[in-house]
Amino acid sequence: MSTDVKLLFFAGSAREGSFNKRLARLGADIANANGIESTFVDLSDYPMPIYHGDLEVESGPPDNAKAFKELMQQHDGIFITCPEYNSSVTPLLKNTLDWVSRVRDETEAPLHVYKSRVFAIGGSSPGGFGAMRSLIDLRKILQLGLGAHVLPEQIAVPRAANAFDDNGHLEDKSLQELYKSVIQHLAYTAQALRR
Ligand SMILES: Cc1cc2nc3c(=O)[nH]c(=O)nc-3n(C[C@H](O)[C@H](O)[C@H](O)COP(=O)(O)O)c2cc1C
């Protein structure tokens, strides 16, 4: 695929052994191997306090929220992989999305960083549903809350403990092919909608 768009992959888990970080890393590797320039970023490198309105009034969004928004702006498409915590997204991911939504630039419309790029979502969990229920909430947050364009296709990787081989690839080759096709669609759509 010939494209000059850049994709960003990150997971809604900071855990060292996170399955969703593995999935996000794999996504960036698949993209790069297929000629789509991609970056994996670990939210561990962007710690932020839990959102608090008084804190925002006192000191504004944390520097890491500004830095993460800047990183998002440097990419045309964003792939988020998220675990399922009690049928929803992780507090880490929600907090990150919330803080970034509060970083405002006088010269741009609210939520511009979300509205001006394309997102794709995926998830993995040790159970049989592959974080499917968190993806329902994540889609709602991105689309209804933040005004983002989210691809209809998504990837859910169940039974995570046995889902990855020693090279970090998915054992289920049809799932790996599905992942590749979602990534290619993300790049294609980001290219088509680039503003
Ligand atoms: C607070 C909490 C709630 C969880 N709720 C769910 C759940 O609703 N469904 C599920 O499949 N797994 C659930 N899990 C298990 C996670 O899927 C599992 O810890 C997973 O490995 C987390 O993703 P990670 O490996 O990317 O960190 C929960 C874990 C925690 C800590």
Tab-separated table of C-alpha atoms in Angstrom, residues 14-189:
chain	number	residue	atom	x	y	z
A	14	ALA	CA	0.232	0.729	31.320
A	15	ARG	CA	0.885	-2.700	32.857
A	16	GLU	CA	4.317	-4.125	32.024
A	17	GLY	CA	2.929	-7.415	30.685
A	18	SER	CA	-0.214	-5.894	29.167
A	19	PHE	CA	-1.854	-7.939	26.417
A	20	ASN	CA	-3.235	-4.738	24.943
A	21	LYS	CA	0.208	-3.181	24.735
A	22	ARG	CA	1.303	-6.338	22.916
A	23	LEU	CA	-1.608	-5.907	20.538
A	24	ALA	CA	-0.799	-2.233	19.945
A	25	ARG	CA	2.908	-2.996	19.413
A	26	LEU	CA	1.994	-5.743	16.962
A	27	GLY	CA	-0.259	-3.318	15.099
A	28	ALA	CA	2.580	-0.820	14.659
A	29	ASP	CA	4.863	-3.640	13.453
A	30	ILE	CA	2.246	-4.883	10.954
A	31	ALA	CA	1.729	-1.352	9.668
A	32	ASN	CA	5.445	-0.615	9.288
A	33	ALA	CA	5.991	-3.974	7.547
A	34	ASN	CA	3.304	-2.969	5.059
A	35	GLY	CA	4.718	0.447	4.215
A	36	ILE	CA	2.599	2.505	6.636
A	37	GLU	CA	4.792	4.642	8.914
A	38	SER	CA	3.656	3.956	12.470
A	39	THR	CA	4.573	4.662	16.063
A	40	PHE	CA	3.799	2.686	19.221
A	41	VAL	CA	3.584	4.761	22.371
A	42	ASP	CA	3.253	3.557	25.961
A	43	LEU	CA	0.937	5.571	28.247
A	44	SER	CA	3.429	4.818	31.063
A	45	ASP	CA	5.509	7.547	29.491
A	46	TYR	CA	2.659	10.078	29.857
A	47	PRO	CA	1.506	9.873	33.488
A	48	MET	CA	-1.282	12.308	34.393
A	49	PRO	CA	-3.202	12.912	37.632
A	50	ILE	CA	-6.843	11.873	37.729
A	51	TYR	CA	-8.889	14.701	36.225
A	52	HIS	CA	-10.158	17.139	38.837
A	53	GLY	CA	-11.912	20.388	37.952
A	54	ASP	CA	-10.208	22.372	40.718
A	55	LEU	CA	-6.804	21.139	39.609
A	56	GLU	CA	-7.590	22.265	36.075
A	57	VAL	CA	-8.616	25.740	37.307
A	58	GLU	CA	-5.448	26.020	39.420
A	59	SER	CA	-2.861	24.806	36.951
A	60	GLY	CA	-4.508	23.850	33.662
A	61	PRO	CA	-4.000	20.540	31.889
A	62	PRO	CA	-0.790	18.673	32.830
A	63	ASP	CA	2.225	18.974	30.531
A	64	ASN	CA	1.832	15.311	29.584
A	65	ALA	CA	-1.693	15.962	28.300
A	66	LYS	CA	-0.306	18.745	26.102
A	67	ALA	CA	2.535	16.505	24.955
A	68	PHE	CA	0.184	13.619	24.196
A	69	LYS	CA	-2.131	15.868	22.215
A	70	GLU	CA	0.889	17.077	20.246
A	71	LEU	CA	1.835	13.454	19.541
A	72	MET	CA	-1.701	12.718	18.347
A	73	GLN	CA	-1.531	15.766	16.082
A	74	GLN	CA	1.602	14.401	14.438
A	75	HIS	CA	-0.352	11.341	13.252
A	76	ASP	CA	-3.239	11.036	10.796
A	77	GLY	CA	-4.810	7.864	12.177
A	78	ILE	CA	-4.905	6.519	15.722
A	79	PHE	CA	-5.393	2.900	16.768
A	80	ILE	CA	-6.391	2.396	20.400
A	81	THR	CA	-6.362	-1.046	22.010
A	82	CYS	CA	-8.191	-1.242	25.303
A	83	PRO	CA	-8.704	-3.824	28.042
A	84	GLU	CA	-12.131	-4.388	29.558
A	85	TYR	CA	-12.574	-3.331	33.182
A	86	ASN	CA	-16.014	-4.249	34.516
A	87	SER	CA	-17.477	-4.098	31.020
A	88	SER	CA	-15.995	-0.733	30.151
A	89	VAL	CA	-12.780	1.101	29.299
A	90	THR	CA	-9.942	1.530	31.776
A	91	PRO	CA	-9.729	4.659	33.939
A	92	LEU	CA	-6.256	5.221	32.465
A	93	LEU	CA	-7.633	5.520	28.949
A	94	LYS	CA	-10.669	7.613	29.917
A	95	ASN	CA	-8.484	9.954	31.966
A	96	THR	CA	-6.047	10.401	29.093
A	97	LEU	CA	-8.831	11.094	26.583
A	98	ASP	CA	-10.505	13.487	29.044
A	99	TRP	CA	-7.366	15.513	29.803
A	100	VAL	CA	-6.456	15.771	26.113
A	101	SER	CA	-9.987	17.043	25.451
A	102	ARG	CA	-9.269	19.899	27.886
A	103	VAL	CA	-6.103	21.076	26.122
A	104	ARG	CA	-7.377	24.037	24.175
A	105	ASP	CA	-5.705	26.126	21.540
A	106	GLU	CA	-7.310	29.535	20.880
A	107	THR	CA	-6.743	29.079	17.168
A	108	GLU	CA	-8.657	25.821	16.810
A	109	ALA	CA	-12.199	24.591	17.427
A	110	PRO	CA	-12.860	22.506	20.567
A	111	LEU	CA	-11.931	18.820	20.195
A	112	HIS	CA	-10.207	19.528	16.889
A	113	VAL	CA	-7.546	16.866	17.534
A	114	TYR	CA	-10.267	14.209	17.787
A	115	LYS	CA	-12.499	15.513	15.018
A	116	SER	CA	-9.716	15.891	12.489
A	117	ARG	CA	-8.304	12.366	12.472
A	118	VAL	CA	-9.515	8.810	12.071
A	119	PHE	CA	-9.584	6.207	14.829
A	120	ALA	CA	-9.708	2.422	14.933
A	121	ILE	CA	-10.224	0.349	18.044
A	122	GLY	CA	-9.371	-3.108	19.323
A	123	GLY	CA	-8.961	-4.995	22.530
A	124	SER	CA	-7.837	-8.174	24.193
A	125	SER	CA	-8.741	-9.962	27.380
A	126	PRO	CA	-8.022	-13.320	28.975
A	127	GLY	CA	-11.716	-14.267	28.697
A	128	GLY	CA	-13.784	-15.332	25.732
A	129	PHE	CA	-15.087	-11.953	24.566
A	130	GLY	CA	-11.781	-10.221	23.861
A	131	ALA	CA	-12.752	-6.951	25.592
A	132	MET	CA	-15.720	-6.602	23.235
A	133	ARG	CA	-17.849	-4.769	25.823
A	134	SER	CA	-15.178	-2.138	26.472
A	135	LEU	CA	-15.061	-1.487	22.728
A	136	ILE	CA	-18.756	-0.589	22.751
A	137	ASP	CA	-18.054	2.098	25.356
A	138	LEU	CA	-14.846	3.243	23.679
A	139	ARG	CA	-16.681	3.704	20.375
A	140	LYS	CA	-19.356	5.739	22.163
A	141	ILE	CA	-16.802	7.953	23.924
A	142	LEU	CA	-14.860	8.641	20.740
A	143	GLN	CA	-17.849	9.202	18.474
A	144	LEU	CA	-20.494	10.785	20.697
A	145	GLY	CA	-18.240	12.416	23.289
A	146	LEU	CA	-15.307	13.546	21.208
A	147	GLY	CA	-16.729	13.763	17.688
A	148	ALA	CA	-14.201	11.362	16.192
A	149	HIS	CA	-14.564	9.324	13.034
A	150	VAL	CA	-14.194	5.657	14.116
A	151	LEU	CA	-13.896	2.805	11.625
A	152	PRO	CA	-16.785	0.327	11.833
A	153	GLU	CA	-14.364	-2.627	11.798
A	154	GLN	CA	-12.620	-3.542	15.035
A	155	ILE	CA	-10.536	-6.376	16.430
A	156	ALA	CA	-11.228	-8.346	19.600
A	157	VAL	CA	-8.643	-10.897	20.720
A	158	PRO	CA	-10.028	-13.407	23.259
A	159	ARG	CA	-8.070	-15.833	25.471
A	160	ALA	CA	-5.142	-13.426	25.491
A	161	ALA	CA	-2.813	-15.633	27.546
A	162	ASN	CA	-2.548	-18.040	24.583
A	163	ALA	CA	-3.233	-15.618	21.738
A	164	PHE	CA	0.335	-14.447	20.985
A	165	ASP	CA	3.271	-16.501	19.701
A	166	ASP	CA	6.920	-15.980	20.698
A	167	ASN	CA	7.322	-13.290	18.018
A	168	GLY	CA	4.346	-11.339	19.323
A	169	HIS	CA	2.175	-12.362	16.358
A	170	LEU	CA	-1.351	-13.673	16.787
A	171	GLU	CA	-1.555	-17.462	16.845
A	172	ASP	CA	-4.883	-17.242	15.000
A	173	LYS	CA	-3.752	-16.317	11.493
A	174	SER	CA	-7.226	-15.273	10.357
A	175	LEU	CA	-7.324	-12.795	13.264
A	176	GLN	CA	-3.869	-11.503	12.295
A	177	GLU	CA	-5.109	-11.001	8.712
A	178	LEU	CA	-8.196	-9.190	10.027
A	179	TYR	CA	-5.924	-6.913	12.088
A	180	LYS	CA	-3.833	-6.144	9.008
A	181	SER	CA	-6.930	-5.292	6.973
A	182	VAL	CA	-8.311	-2.971	9.692
A	183	ILE	CA	-4.928	-1.208	9.857
A	184	GLN	CA	-4.837	-0.815	6.081
A	185	HIS	CA	-8.377	0.546	6.110
A	186	LEU	CA	-7.369	3.008	8.842
A	187	ALA	CA	-4.475	4.272	6.713
A	188	TYR	CA	-6.643	4.435	3.591
A	189	THR	CA	-9.412	6.362	5.377
